[in-house]
Short mmCIF file of C-alpha atoms and ligand atoms in Angstrom, two decimals:
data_model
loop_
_atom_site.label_atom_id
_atom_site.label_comp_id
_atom_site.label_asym_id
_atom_site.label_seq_id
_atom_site.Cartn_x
_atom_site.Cartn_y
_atom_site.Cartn_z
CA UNK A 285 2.73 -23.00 31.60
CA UNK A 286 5.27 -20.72 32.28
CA UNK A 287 4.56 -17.81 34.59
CA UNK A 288 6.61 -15.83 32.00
CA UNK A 289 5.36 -15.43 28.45
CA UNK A 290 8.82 -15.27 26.07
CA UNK A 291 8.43 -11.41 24.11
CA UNK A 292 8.82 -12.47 20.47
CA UNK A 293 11.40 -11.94 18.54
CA UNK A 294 11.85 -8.22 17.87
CA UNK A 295 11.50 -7.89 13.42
CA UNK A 296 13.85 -5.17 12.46
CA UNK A 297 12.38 -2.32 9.74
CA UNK A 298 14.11 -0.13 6.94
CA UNK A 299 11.44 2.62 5.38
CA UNK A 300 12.35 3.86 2.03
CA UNK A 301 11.00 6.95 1.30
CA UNK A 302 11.18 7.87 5.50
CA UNK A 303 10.96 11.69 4.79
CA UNK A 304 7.60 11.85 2.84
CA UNK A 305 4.10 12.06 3.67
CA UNK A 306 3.57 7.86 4.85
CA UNK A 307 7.34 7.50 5.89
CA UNK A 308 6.66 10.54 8.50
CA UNK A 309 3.24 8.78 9.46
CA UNK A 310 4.94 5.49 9.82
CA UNK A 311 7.75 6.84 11.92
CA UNK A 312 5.07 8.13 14.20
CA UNK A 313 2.97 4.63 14.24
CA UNK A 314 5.99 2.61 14.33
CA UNK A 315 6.81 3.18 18.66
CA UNK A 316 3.50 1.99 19.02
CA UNK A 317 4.16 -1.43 17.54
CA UNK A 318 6.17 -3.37 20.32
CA UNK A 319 7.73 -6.19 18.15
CA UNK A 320 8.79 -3.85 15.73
CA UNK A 321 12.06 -1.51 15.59
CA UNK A 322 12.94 0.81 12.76
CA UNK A 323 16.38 0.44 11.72
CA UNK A 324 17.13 1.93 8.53
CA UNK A 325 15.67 5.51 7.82
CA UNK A 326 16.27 5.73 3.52
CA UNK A 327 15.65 8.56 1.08
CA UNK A 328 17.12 9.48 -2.16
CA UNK A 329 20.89 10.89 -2.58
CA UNK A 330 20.02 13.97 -3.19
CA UNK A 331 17.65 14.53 -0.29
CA UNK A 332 18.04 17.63 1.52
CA UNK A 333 17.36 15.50 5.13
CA UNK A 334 20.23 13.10 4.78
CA UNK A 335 22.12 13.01 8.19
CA UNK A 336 18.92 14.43 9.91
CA UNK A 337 17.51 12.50 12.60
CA UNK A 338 14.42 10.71 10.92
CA UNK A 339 12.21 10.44 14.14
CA UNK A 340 12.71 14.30 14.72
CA UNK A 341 11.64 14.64 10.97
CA UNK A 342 8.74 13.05 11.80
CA UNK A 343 7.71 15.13 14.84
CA UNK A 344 8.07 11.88 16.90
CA UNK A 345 10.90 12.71 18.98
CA UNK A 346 14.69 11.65 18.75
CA UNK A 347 15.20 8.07 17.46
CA UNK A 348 18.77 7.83 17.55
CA UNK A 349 18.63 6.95 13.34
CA UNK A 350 20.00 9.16 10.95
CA UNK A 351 18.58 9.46 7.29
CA UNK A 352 20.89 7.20 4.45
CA UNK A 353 20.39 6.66 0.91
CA UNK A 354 22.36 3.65 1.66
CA UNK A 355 19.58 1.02 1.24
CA UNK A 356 21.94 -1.65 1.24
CA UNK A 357 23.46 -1.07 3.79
CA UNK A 358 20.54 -1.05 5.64
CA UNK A 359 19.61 -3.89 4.71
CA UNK A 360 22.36 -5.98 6.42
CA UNK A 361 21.02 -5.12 9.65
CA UNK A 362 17.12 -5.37 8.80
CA UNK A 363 14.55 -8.20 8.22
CA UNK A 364 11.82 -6.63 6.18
CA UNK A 365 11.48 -2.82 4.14
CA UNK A 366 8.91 -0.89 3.43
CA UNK A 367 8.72 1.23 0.19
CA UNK A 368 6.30 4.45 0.16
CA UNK A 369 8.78 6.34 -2.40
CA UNK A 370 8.42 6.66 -6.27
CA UNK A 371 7.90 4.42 -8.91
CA UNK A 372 11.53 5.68 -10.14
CA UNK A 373 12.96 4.23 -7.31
CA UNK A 374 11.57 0.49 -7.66
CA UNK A 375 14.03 -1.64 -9.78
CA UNK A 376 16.94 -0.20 -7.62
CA UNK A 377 15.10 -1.09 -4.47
CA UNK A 378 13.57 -4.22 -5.78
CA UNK A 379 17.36 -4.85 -6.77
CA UNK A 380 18.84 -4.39 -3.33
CA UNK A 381 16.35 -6.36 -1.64
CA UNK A 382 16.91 -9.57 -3.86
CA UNK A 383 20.18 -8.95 -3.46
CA UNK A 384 19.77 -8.85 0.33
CA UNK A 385 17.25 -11.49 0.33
CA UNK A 386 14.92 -9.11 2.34
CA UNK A 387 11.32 -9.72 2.22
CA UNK A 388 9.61 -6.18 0.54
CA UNK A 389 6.40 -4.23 1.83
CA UNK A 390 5.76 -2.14 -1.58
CA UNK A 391 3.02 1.11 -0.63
CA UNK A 392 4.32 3.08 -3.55
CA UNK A 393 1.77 3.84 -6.52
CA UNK A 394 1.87 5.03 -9.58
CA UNK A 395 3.76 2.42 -11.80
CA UNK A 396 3.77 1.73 -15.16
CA UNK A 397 2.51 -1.44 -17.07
CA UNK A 398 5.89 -3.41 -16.80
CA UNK A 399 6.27 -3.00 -12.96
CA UNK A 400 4.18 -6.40 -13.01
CA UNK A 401 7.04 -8.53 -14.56
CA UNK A 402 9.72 -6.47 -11.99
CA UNK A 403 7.04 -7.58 -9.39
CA UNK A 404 6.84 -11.18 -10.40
CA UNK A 405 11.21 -11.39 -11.15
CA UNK A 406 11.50 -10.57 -7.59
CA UNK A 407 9.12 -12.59 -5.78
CA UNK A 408 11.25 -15.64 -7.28
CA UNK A 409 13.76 -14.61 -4.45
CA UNK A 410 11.74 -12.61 -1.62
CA UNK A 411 8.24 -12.53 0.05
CA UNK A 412 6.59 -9.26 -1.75
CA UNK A 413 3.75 -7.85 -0.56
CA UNK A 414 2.67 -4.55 -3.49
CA UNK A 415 -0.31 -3.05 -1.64
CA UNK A 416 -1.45 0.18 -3.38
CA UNK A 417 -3.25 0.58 -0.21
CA UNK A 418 -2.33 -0.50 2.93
CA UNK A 419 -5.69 -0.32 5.11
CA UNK A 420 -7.28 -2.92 5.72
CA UNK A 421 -10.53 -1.69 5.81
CA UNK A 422 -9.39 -1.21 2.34
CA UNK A 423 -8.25 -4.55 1.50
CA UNK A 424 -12.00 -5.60 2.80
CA UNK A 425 -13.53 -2.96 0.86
CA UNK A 426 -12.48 -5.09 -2.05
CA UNK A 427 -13.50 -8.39 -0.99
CA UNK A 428 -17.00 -6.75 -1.13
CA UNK A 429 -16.36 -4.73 -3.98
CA UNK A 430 -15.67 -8.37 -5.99
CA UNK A 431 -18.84 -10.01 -3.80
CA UNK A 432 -20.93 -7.27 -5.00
CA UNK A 433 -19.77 -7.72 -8.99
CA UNK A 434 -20.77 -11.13 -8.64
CA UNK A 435 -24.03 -10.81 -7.12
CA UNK A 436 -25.24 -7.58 -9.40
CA UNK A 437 -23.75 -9.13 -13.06
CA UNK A 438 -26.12 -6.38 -14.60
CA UNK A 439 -25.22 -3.49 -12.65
CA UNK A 440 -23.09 -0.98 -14.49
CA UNK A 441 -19.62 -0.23 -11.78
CA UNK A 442 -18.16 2.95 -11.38
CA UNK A 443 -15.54 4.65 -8.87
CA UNK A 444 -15.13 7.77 -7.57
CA UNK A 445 -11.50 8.74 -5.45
CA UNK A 446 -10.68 11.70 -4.20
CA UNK A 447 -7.07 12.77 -2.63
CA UNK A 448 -5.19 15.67 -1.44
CA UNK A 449 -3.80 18.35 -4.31
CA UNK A 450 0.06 17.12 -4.36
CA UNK A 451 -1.10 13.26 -5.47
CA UNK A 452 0.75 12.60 -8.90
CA UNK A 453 -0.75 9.89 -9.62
CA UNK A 454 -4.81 9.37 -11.26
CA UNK A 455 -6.28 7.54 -10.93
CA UNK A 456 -5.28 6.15 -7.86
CA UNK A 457 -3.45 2.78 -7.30
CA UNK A 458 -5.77 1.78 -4.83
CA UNK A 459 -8.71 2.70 -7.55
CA UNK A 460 -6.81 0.65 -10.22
CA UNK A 461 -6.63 -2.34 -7.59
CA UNK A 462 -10.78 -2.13 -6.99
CA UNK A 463 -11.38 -2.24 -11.00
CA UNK A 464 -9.05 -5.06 -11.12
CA UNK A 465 -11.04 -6.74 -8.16
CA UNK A 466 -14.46 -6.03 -9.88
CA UNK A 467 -13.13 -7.09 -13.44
CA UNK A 468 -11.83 -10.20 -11.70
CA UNK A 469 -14.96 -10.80 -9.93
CA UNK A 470 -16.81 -10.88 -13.19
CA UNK A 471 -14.49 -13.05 -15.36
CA UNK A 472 -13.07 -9.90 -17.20
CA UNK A 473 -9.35 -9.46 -18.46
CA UNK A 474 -7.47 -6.71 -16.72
CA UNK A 475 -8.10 -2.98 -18.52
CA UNK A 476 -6.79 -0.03 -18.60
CA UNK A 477 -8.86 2.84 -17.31
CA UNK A 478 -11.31 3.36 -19.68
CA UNK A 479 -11.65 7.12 -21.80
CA UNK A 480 -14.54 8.58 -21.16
CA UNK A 481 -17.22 7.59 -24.36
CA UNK A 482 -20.36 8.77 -25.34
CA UNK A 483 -21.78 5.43 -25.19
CA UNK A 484 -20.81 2.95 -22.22
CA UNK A 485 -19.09 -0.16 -23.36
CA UNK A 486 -21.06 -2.90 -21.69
CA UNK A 487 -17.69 -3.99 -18.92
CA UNK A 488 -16.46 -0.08 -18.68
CA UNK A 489 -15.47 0.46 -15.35
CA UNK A 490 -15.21 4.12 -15.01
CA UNK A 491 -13.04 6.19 -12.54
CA UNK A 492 -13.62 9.58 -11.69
CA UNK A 493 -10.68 11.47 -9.35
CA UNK A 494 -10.98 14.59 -7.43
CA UNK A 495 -7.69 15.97 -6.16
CA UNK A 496 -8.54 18.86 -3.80
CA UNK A 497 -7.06 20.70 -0.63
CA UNK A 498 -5.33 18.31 2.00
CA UNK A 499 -8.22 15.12 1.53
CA UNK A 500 -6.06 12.26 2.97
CA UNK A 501 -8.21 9.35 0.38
CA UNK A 502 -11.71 8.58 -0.35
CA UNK A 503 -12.99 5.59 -2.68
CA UNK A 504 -16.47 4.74 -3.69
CA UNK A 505 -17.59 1.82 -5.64
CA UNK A 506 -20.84 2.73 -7.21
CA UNK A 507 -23.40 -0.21 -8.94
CA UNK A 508 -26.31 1.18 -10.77
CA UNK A 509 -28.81 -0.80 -11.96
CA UNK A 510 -31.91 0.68 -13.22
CA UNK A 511 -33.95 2.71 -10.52
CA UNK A 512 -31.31 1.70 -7.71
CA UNK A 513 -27.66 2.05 -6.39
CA UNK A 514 -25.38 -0.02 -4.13
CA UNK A 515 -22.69 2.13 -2.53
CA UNK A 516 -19.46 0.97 -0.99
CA UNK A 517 -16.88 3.74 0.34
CA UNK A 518 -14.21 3.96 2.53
CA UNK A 519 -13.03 7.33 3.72
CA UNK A 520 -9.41 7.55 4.92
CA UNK A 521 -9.38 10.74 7.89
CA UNK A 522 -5.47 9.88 9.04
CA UNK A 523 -2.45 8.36 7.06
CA UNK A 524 -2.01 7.05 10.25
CA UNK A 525 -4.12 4.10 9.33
CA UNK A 526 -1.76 3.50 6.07
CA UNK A 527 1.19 3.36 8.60
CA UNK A 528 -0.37 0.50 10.98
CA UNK A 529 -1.88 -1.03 8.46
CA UNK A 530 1.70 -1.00 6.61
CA UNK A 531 3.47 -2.21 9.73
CA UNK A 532 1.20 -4.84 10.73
CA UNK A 533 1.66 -6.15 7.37
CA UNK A 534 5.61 -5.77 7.37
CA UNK A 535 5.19 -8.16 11.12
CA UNK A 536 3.34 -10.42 8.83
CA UNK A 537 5.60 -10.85 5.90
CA UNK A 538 8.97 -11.03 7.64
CA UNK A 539 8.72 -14.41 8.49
CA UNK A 540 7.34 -15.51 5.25
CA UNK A 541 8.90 -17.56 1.82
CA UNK A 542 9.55 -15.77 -1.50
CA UNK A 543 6.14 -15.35 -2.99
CA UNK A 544 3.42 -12.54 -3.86
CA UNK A 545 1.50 -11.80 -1.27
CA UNK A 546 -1.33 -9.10 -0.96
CA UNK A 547 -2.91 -7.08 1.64
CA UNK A 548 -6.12 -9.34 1.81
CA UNK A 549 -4.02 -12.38 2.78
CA UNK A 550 -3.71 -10.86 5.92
CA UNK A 551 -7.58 -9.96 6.74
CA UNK A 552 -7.83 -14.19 6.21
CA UNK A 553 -4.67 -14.85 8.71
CA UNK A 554 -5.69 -12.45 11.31
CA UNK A 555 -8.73 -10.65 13.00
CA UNK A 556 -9.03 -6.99 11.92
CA UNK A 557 -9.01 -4.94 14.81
N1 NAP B 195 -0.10 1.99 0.20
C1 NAP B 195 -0.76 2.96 0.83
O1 NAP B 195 -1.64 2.72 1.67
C2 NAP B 195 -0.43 4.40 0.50
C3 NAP B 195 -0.99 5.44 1.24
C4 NAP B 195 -0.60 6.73 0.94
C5 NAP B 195 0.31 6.96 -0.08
N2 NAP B 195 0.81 5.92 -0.80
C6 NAP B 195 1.81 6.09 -1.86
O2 NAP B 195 3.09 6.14 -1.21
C7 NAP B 195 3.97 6.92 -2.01
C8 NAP B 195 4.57 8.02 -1.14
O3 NAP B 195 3.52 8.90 -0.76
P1 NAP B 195 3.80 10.23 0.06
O4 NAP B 195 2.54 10.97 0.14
O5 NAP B 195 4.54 9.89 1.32
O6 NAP B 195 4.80 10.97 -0.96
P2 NAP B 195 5.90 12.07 -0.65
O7 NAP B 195 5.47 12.92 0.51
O8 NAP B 195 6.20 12.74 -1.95
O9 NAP B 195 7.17 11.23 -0.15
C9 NAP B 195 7.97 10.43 -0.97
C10 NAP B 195 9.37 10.49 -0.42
O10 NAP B 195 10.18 9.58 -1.16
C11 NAP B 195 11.51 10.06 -1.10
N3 NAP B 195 12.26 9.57 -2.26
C12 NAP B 195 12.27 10.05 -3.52
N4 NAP B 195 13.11 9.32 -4.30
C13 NAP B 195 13.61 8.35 -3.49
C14 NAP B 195 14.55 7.29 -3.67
N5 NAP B 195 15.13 7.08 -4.85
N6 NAP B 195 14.85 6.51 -2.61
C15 NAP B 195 14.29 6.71 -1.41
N7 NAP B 195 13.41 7.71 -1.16
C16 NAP B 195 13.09 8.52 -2.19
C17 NAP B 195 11.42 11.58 -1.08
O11 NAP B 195 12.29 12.04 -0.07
P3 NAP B 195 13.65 12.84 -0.35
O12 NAP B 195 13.34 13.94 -1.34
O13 NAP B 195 14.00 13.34 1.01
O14 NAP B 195 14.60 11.83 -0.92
C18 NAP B 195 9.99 11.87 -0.58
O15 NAP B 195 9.96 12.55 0.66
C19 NAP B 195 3.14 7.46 -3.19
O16 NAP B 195 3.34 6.64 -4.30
C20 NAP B 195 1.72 7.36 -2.66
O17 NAP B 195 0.75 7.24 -3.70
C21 NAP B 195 0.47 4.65 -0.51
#
């Protein structure tokens, strides 16, 4: 063997949505992630930090890469994005991806019921990965979540999530996505979230969201059966765990064919660390 390991190939990153909340936090993960550059800094046209310097935006020091709306440009000199913008934003960036045939790291929430079929369209021509959440302490949280449905098929399943005051979404994607798991588990159709009734339907999965002060995100599964409760939560202290969960993900999908792909795909390729 050589005495020299070859570095591998360096995968080159656009973030849409670079002057928010997550595109801040993943301009600050992103030096730490040595086969990883960030190329292509994107927010909207009218964004009052176009021509700013994205890494100073970011408190992470100069980066040399000015904020575009240009996303397709970007794209000629990328090989994966990642999207932590608005659900207004995702046919046009869904568009210029195909288009590009760039692989697509969706973290945005909040989309309505015919995002699916936008979703599917696209991953005819690119690797998408939609991840409502991108920790994946998360992404285990809902392998148990569906373990736990299975093993308790009596116990009634609620959730409680709570986030930070400027959320616009409720309930949360990533509470959505551990209904969906649960209702999955247990043989159930996809719902929407249920209005609170006076009397229970038997598969109601409830959600209950709390939006309060700067709380970065908090979900708890909750099975009650009579005189117990199971409790699974997962507390999120940093968005910097969204960012390197995001870009560890991003490494991950660069390389791969057109397809759907989810967050848990990666906690059965790779040891969490
Ligand atoms: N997957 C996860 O783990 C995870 C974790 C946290 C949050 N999220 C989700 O990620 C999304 C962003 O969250 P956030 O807290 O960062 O929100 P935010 O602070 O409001 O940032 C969103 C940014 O998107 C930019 N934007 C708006 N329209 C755009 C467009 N057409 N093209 C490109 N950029 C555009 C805006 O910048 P300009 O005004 O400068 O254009 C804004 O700064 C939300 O949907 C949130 O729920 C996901």
């Amino acid at each position: 063997m050589s005495a020299h390991t070859p570095s591998p190939p360096l995968i080159r990153a656009v973030l849409i949505g670079v002057t928010g909340r997550m595109g801040q936090a993943l301009m600050r993960a992103a030096p730490h992630f040595s086969e990883l550059l960030i190329t292509g800094a994107i927010a909207s046209a009218g964004s009052l930090a176009l021509g700013r310097d994205a890494g100073e935006i970011a408190g992470a020091g100069h980066a040399n890469l000015a904020v575009s709306s240009d996303l397709a440009l970007a794209l000629k000199q990328a090989d994966v994005a990642l999207d932590f913008s608005t659900p207004a934003a995702l046919t046009a960036n869904l568009a210029a991806c195909r288009a590009a045939r760039r692989p697509l790291l969706i973290g945005t929430t909040g989309f309505g019921p015919g995002a699916q079929r936008e979703f599917d369209a696209a991953a005819a021509d690119i690797a998408l990965l939609v991840a409502p959440n991108t920790s994946l302490a998360v992404a285990l949280l809902a392998e148990l979540t569906a373990h736990a449905a299975r093993a308790l098929p009596h116990f009634d399943i609620d959730i409680v999530e709570a986030h930070h005051r400027s959320k616009r979404d409720a309930p949360s994607g990533t509470a959505l996505a551990l209904a969906q798991a649960a209702r999955a588990a247990r043989g159930q159709a996809p719902a929407p979230p249920p209005e609170p009734a006076p009397a229970r339907p038997a598969d109601a999965i409830e959600i209950a969201s709390l939006r309060a002060g700067d709380l970065v995100g908090e979900h708890t599964v909750l099975f009650t059966g009579r005189g117990e409760q199971l409790s699974l939560a997962h507390r999120a202290m940093d968005r910097g765990i969204f960012a390197r969960g995001a870009l560890t993900a991003a490494l991950w999908l660069a390389p791969r064919p057109p397809g759907r792909y989810a967050m848990r795909d990666l906690l059965v390729s790779k040891t969490v660390t």
